[in-house]
Coordinates of C-alpha atoms in Angstrom, one line a residue:
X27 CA 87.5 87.0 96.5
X28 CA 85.3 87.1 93.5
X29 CA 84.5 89.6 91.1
X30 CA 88.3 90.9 90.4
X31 CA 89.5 93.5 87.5
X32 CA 92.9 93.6 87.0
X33 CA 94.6 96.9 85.6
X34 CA 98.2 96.2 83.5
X35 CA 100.2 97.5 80.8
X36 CA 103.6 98.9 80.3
X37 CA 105.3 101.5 82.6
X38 CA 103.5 104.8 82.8
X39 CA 100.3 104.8 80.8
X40 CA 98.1 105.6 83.8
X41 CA 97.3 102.3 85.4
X42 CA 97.5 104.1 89.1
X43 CA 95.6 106.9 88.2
X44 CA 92.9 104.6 86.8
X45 CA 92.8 103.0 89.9
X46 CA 92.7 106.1 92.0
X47 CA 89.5 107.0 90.1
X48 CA 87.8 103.2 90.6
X49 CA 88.3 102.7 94.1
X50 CA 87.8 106.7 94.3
X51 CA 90.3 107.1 96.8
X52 CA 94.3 108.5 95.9
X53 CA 95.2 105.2 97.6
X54 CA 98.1 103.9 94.6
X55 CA 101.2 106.7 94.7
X56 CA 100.9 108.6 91.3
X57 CA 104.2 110.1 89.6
X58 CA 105.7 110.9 85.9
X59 CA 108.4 108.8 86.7
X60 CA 108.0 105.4 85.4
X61 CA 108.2 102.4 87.4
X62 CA 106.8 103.5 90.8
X63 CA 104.3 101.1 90.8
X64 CA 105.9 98.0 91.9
X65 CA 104.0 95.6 93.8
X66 CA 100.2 94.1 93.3
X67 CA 98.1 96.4 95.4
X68 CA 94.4 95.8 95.8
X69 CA 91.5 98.0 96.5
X70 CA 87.5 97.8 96.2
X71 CA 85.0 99.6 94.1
X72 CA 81.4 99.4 92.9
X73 CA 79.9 100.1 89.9
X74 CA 75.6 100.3 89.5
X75 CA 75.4 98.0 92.6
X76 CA 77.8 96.0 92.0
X77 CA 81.3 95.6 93.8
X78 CA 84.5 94.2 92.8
X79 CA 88.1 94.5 94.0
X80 CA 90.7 96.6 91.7
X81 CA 94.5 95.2 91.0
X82 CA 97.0 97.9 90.3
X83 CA 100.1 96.6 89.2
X84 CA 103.6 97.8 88.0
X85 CA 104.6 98.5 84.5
X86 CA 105.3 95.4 82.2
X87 CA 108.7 95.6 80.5
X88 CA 110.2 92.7 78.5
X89 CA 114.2 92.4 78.0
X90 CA 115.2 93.8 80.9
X91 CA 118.2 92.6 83.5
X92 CA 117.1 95.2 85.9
X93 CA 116.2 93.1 89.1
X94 CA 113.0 95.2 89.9
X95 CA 111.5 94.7 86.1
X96 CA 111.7 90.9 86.2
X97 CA 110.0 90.9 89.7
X98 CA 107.0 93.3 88.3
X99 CA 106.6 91.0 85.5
X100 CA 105.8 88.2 88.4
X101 CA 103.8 90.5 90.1
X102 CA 101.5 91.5 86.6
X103 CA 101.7 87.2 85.9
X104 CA 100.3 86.9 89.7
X105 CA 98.1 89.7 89.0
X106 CA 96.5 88.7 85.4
X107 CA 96.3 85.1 87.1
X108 CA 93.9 86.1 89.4
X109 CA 91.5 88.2 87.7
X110 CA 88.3 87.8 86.1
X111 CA 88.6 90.7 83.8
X112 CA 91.6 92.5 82.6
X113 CA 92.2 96.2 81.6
X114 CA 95.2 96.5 79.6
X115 CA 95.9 100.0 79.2
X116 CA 97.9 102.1 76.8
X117 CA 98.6 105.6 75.8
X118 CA 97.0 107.7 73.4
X119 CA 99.5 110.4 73.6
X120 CA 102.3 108.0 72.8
X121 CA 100.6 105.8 71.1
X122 CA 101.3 102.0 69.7
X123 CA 104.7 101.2 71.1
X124 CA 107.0 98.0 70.8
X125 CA 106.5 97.6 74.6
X126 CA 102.4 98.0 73.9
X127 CA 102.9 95.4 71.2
X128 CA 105.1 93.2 73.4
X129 CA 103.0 92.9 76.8
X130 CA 100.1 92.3 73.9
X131 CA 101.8 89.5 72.8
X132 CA 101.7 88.0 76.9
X133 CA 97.9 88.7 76.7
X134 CA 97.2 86.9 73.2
X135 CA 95.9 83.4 74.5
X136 CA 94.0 84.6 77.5
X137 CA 90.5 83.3 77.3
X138 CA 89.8 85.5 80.0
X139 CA 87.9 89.2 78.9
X140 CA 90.2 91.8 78.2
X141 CA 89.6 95.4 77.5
X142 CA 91.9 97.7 75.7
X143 CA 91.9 100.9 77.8
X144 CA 93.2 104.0 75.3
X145 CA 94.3 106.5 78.4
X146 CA 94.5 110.0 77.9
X147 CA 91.9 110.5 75.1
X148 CA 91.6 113.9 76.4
X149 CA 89.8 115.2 73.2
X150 CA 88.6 114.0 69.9
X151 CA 91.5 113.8 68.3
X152 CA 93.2 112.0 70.9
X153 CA 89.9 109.2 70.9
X154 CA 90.3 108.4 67.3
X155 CA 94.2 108.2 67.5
X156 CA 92.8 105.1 70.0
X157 CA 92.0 103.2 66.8
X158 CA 95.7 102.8 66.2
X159 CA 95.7 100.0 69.1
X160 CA 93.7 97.4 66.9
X161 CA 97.0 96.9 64.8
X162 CA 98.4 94.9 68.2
X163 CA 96.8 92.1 66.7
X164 CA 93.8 92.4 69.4
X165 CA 91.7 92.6 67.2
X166 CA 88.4 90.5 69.3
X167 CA 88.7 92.8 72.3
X168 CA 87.0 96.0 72.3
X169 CA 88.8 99.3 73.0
X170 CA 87.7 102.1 75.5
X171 CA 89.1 106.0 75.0
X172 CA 89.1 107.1 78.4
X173 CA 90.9 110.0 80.1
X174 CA 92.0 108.7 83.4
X175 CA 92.4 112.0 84.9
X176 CA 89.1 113.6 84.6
X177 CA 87.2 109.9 84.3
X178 CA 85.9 110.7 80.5
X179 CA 85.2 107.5 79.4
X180 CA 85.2 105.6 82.5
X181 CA 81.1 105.1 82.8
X182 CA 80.6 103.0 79.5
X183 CA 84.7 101.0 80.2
X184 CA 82.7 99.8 83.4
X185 CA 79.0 99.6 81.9
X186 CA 81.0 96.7 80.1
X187 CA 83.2 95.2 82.9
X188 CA 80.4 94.4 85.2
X189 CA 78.8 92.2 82.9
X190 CA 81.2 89.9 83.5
X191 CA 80.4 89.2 86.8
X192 CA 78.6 86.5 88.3
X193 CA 76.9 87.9 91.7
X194 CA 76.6 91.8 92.9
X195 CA 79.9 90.9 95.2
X196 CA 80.4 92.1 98.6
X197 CA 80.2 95.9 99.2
X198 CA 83.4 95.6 101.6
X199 CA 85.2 92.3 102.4
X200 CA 87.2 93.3 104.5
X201 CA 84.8 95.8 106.9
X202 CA 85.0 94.8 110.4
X203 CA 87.7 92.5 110.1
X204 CA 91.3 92.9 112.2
X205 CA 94.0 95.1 110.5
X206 CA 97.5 94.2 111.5
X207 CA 100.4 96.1 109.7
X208 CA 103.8 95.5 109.2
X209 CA 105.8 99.1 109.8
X210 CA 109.7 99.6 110.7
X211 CA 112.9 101.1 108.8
X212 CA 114.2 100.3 105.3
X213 CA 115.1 96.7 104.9
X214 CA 114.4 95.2 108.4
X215 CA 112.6 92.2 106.2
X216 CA 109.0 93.4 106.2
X217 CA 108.5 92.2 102.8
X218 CA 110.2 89.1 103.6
X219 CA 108.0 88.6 106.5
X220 CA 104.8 88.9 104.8
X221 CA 105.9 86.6 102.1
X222 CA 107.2 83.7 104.4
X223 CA 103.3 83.8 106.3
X224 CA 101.6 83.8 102.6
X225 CA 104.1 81.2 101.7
X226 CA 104.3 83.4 98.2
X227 CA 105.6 86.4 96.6
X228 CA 103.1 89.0 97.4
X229 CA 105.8 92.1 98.2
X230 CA 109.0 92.3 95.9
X231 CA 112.1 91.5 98.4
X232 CA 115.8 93.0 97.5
X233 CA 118.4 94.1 99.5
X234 CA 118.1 97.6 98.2
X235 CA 116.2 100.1 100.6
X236 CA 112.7 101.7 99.4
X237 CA 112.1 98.3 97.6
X238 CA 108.5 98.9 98.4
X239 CA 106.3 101.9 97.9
X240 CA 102.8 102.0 98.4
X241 CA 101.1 99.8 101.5
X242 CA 100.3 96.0 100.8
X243 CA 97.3 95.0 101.9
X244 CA 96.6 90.9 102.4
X245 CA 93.7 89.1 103.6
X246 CA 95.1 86.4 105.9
X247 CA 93.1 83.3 107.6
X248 CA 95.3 81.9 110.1
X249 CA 94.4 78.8 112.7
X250 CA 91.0 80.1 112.4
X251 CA 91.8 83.6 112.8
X252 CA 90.9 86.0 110.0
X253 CA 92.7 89.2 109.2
X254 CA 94.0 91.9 107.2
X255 CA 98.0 92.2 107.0
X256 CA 99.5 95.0 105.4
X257 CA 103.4 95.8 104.4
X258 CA 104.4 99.1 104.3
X259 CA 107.4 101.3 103.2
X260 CA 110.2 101.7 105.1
X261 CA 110.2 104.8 107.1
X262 CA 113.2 107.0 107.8
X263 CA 114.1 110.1 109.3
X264 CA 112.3 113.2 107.5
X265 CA 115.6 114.8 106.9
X266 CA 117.3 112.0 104.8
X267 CA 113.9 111.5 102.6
X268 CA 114.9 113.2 99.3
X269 CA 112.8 112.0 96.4
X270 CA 108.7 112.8 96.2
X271 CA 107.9 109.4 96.2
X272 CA 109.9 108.2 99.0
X273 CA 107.5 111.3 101.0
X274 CA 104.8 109.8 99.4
X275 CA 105.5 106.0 100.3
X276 CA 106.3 107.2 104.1
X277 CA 102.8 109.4 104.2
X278 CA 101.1 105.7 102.9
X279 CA 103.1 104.1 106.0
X280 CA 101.6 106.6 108.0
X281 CA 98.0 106.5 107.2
X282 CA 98.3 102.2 107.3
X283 CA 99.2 102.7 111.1
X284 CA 96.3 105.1 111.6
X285 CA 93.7 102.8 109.7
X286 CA 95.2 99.4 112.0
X287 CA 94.1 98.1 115.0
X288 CA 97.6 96.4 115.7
X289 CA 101.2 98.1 114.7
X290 CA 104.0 95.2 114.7
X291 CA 106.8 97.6 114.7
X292 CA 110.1 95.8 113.3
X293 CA 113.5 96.2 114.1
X294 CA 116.4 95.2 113.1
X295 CA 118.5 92.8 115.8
X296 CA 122.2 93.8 114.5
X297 CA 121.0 97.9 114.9
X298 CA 119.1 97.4 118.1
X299 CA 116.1 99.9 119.1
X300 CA 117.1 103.3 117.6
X301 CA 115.0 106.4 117.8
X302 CA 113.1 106.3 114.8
X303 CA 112.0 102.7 116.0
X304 CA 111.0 104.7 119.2
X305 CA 109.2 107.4 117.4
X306 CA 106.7 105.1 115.6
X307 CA 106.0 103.4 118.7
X308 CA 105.2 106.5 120.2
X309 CA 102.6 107.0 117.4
X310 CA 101.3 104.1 117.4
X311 CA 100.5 104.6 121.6
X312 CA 99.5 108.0 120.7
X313 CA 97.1 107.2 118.3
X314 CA 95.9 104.3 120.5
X315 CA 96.9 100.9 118.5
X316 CA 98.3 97.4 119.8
X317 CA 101.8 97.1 119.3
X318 CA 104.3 94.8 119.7
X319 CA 108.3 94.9 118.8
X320 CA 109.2 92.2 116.1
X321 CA 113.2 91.8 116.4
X322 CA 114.3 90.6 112.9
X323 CA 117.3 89.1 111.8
X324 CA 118.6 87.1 115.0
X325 CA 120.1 84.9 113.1
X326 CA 122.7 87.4 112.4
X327 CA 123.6 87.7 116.1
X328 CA 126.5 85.8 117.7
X329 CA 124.6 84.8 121.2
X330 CA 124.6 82.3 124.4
X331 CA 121.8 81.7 126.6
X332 CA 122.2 85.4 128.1
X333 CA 121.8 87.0 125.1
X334 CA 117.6 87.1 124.7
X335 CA 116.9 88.4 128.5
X336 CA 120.3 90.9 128.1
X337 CA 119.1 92.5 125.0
X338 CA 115.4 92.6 125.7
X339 CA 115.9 94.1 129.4
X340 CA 117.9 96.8 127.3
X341 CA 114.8 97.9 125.1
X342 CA 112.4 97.4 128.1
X343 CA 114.7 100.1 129.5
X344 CA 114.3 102.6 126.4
X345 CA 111.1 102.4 126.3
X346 CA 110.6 104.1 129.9
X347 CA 106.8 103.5 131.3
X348 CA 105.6 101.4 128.3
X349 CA 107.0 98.4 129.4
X350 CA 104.0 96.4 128.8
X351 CA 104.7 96.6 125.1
X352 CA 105.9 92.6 123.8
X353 CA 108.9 91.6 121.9
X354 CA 109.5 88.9 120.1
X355 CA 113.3 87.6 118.4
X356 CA 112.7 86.0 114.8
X357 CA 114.5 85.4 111.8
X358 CA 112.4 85.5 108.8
X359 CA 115.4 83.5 106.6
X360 CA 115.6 80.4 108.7
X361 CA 111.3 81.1 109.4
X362 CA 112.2 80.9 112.9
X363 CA 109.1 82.5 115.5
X364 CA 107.2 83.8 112.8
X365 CA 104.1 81.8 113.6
X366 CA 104.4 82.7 117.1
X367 CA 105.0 86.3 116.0
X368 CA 101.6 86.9 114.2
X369 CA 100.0 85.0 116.9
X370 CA 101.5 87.7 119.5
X371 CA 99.8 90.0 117.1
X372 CA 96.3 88.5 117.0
X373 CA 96.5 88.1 121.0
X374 CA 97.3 91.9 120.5
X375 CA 94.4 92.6 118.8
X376 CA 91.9 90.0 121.8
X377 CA 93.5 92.1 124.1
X378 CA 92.4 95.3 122.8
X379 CA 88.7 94.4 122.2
X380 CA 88.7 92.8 125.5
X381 CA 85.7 93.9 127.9
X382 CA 86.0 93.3 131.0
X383 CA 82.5 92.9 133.4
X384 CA 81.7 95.7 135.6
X385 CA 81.2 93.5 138.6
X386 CA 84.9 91.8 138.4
X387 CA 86.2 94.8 137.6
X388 CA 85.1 96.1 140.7
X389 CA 85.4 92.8 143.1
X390 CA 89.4 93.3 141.6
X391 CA 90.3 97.2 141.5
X392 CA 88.5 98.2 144.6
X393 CA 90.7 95.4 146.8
X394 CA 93.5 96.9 145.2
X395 CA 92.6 100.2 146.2
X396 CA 91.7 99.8 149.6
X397 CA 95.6 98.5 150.1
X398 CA 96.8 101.3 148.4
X399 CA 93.9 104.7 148.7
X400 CA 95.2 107.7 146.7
X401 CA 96.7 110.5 149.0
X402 CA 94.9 113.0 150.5
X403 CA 95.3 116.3 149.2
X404 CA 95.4 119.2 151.6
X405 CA 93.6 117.4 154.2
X406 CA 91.3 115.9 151.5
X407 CA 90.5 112.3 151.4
X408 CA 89.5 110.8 148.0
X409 CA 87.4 107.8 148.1
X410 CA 86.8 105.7 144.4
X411 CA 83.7 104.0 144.7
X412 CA 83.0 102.4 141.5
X413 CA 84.9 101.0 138.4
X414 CA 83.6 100.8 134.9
X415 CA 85.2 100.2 131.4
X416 CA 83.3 102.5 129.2
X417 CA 82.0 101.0 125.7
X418 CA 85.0 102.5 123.6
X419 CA 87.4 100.8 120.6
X420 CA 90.5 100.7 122.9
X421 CA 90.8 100.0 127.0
X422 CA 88.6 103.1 128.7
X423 CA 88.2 102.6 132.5
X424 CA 86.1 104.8 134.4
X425 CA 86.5 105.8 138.1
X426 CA 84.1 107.3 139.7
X427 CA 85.4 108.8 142.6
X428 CA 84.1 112.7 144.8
X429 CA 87.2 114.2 144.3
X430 CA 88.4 113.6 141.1
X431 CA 90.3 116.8 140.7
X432 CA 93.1 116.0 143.2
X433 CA 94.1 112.5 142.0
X434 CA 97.6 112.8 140.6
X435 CA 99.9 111.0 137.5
X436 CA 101.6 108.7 140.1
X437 CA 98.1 107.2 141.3
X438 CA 96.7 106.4 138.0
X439 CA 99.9 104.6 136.7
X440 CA 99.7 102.5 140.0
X441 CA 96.2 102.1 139.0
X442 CA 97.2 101.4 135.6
X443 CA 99.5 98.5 136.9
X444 CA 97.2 96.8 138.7
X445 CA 95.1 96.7 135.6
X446 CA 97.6 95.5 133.6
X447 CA 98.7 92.5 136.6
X448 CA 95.1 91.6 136.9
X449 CA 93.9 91.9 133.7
X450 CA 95.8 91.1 130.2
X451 CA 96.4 94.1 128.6
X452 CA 99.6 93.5 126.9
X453 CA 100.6 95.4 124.0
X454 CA 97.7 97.4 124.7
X455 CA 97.7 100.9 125.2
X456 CA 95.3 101.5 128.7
X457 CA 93.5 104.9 129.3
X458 CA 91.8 105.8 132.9
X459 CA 90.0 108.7 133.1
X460 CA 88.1 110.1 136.9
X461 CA 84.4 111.1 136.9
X462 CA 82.5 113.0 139.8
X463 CA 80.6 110.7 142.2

């Protein structure tokens, strides 16, 4: 990844909002509460022609036991590691603070460029209070007034980051490649998943629900594979969501499942299926994504050699007719299947581009109709003469048939079978739709 600005600071300055405005999308969850940014969380913007990734990160605080704090000061480390320009921002309503003066202390020997971002210069006299910032001892890094909000200031900030960079960058990495995410109830190990793949901290992990907040996107090669992998917030039911964030994090959950093309849906192995887990598969099929069912913590589970089959017969049997859905057992701790897991996922994703050629379609599905013709209806005999699978992102088949009118639910999911038996469509929602011969 090249061309990377990094935006830090302590807790509530802005450093979300700026973001918002760079990568000109509300994609970072904004709030007056401090400390809601918690993970790195990367998004892509362009500036005259040239393009760069964004890093939003949590608020910096020094001195602090609290477990989250320490964490978002490995996160900003991670962060400021990785960038080729950072944006350390501070408040010009508040002004200089011991926190400003500590974080500036981190930030001293960096030979990296640095930019002191005043936020909230709102007016004139709010731009010259930015002056006070120079007494941080800063003193060879230039600051910007900017008001985050309204993107005063913004223009010449950037005019002067892009000069940093060496090439024009890529306008979007990451267009056209797989997006696999990561979705499931509070504390089902999510975050612990994606950081046992990476083989690094890229999500904060404690044991305390709502942990993370806004969706984690990760680019991820794997055996050759390339894809994006994204952790999201735990979702729960609407009624015991209390707090505006929360809302916010579960509507960022939401939209990550619309935007993938494969939905690993976890769930916890000591709770079994429960309805919410049931709900988002139903969204996911609805809104026509691969999924699969990624049973975590089966470590936890006393078992013999019956145990698998029992309990995965069991969730075969709550999900009703989408029993073509996979599940997999793991146990993120003791890294046991997870490799196998993301692998179901990518075969996920093969199966959903698949196409399949119109003339083995045919030499297949028309043998399998001739043993089994759909029923006449009121003395009317439908004949399907041709197969097709029409050029669409998800599993289309066409059947072109002269009465397509009177062919009924129970003959397109035998259809749908025979698909699925002949054809490898697992985890893969199928669609088959009757034209007029």
């Amino acid at each position: 990844m090249a061309n990377i600005v990094a935006i830090v600071g302590r807790p509530n300055v802005g450093k979300s909002t700026l973001f918002n405005r760079l990568v000109e999308e509300r994609k970072a969850i904004e709030d007056n509460m401090s400390g809601v940014t918690r993970d790195r969380h990367y998004g892509h913007a362009q500036w005259s022609g040239k393009f760069f990734s964004v890093i939003d990160t949590g608020g910096y605080v020094t001195g602090s036991d609290d477990i989250f704090e320490a964490e978002i000061r490995k996160q900003v480390k991670l962060a400021i590691e990785e960038a080729d320009v950072i944006l350390f921002v501070v408040d010009c309503h508040d002004g200089l603070t011991d926190l400003d003066s500590e974080f500036a202390n981190e930030l001293r020997g960096t030979k990296k460029p640095l930019y002191i971002v005043a936020n909230k210069a709102d007016n004139q006299e709010k731009s010259l209070m930015a002056n006070e910032f120079y007494s941080m001892g800063l003193s060879d890094f230039e600051i910007f007034p900017i008001a985050a909000v309204s993107g005063s200031g913004t223009g010449d900030l950037l005019d002067a980051v892009i000069t940093h960079f060496k090439d024009d960058g890529e306008e979007d990495p990451d267009a056209g490649v797989p997006k696999i995410s990561i979705l499931g109830r509070p504390n089902v190990g999510k975050s612990s998943f994606l950081n046992a793949l990476l083989g690094q901290e890229r999500s904060i992990v404690t044991d305390e629900a709502g942990t993370t907040r806004d969706a984690i996107h990760t680019r991820y090669k794997f055996f050759g594979k390339d894809f994006i992998i994204t952790d999201t917030a735990g979702i729960r039911k609407k009624g015991k969501v209390k707090e505006d964030i929360e809302f916010y994090s579960v509507m960022r959950s939401l939209r990550t499942l619309e935007e993938s093309d494969v939905v690993i849906v976890m769930v916890d192995a000591t709770r079994g299926l429960e309805a919410q887990d049931i709900n988002l598969i139903g969204l996911a099929i609805k809104n026509n994504k691969g999924v699969m069912i990624m049973v975590n913590k089966w470590d936890l589970i006393e078992k013999d050699h019956k145990t698998m089959n029992k309990i995965k017969d069991e969730m075969l049997e709550r999900l009703g007719e989408h029993k073509w859905i996979p599940i997999i057992f793991t146990s993120v701790v003791e890294k046991q299947r997870i490799f196998q897991a993301i692998e179901l996922a990518v075969k996920v994703f093969e199966n959903k581009t698949r196409r399949i050629p119109t003339s083995k379609l045919n030499d297949v599905m028309l043998q399998e109709i001739e043993k089994y013709p759909p029923p006449a209806w009121k003395g009317k005999y439908i004949k399907i003469k041709y197969v097709t699978q029409l050029p669409t992102k998800n599993p289309v088949f066409a059947f072109f048939c002269n009465l397509p009118q009177y062919i009924k639910d129970p003959y397109t999911r035998y259809l749908e079978n025979r698909l699925r038996e002949n054809f490898d469509f697992e985890g893969v929602p199928v669609k088959i739709v009757y034209k007029n011969k």
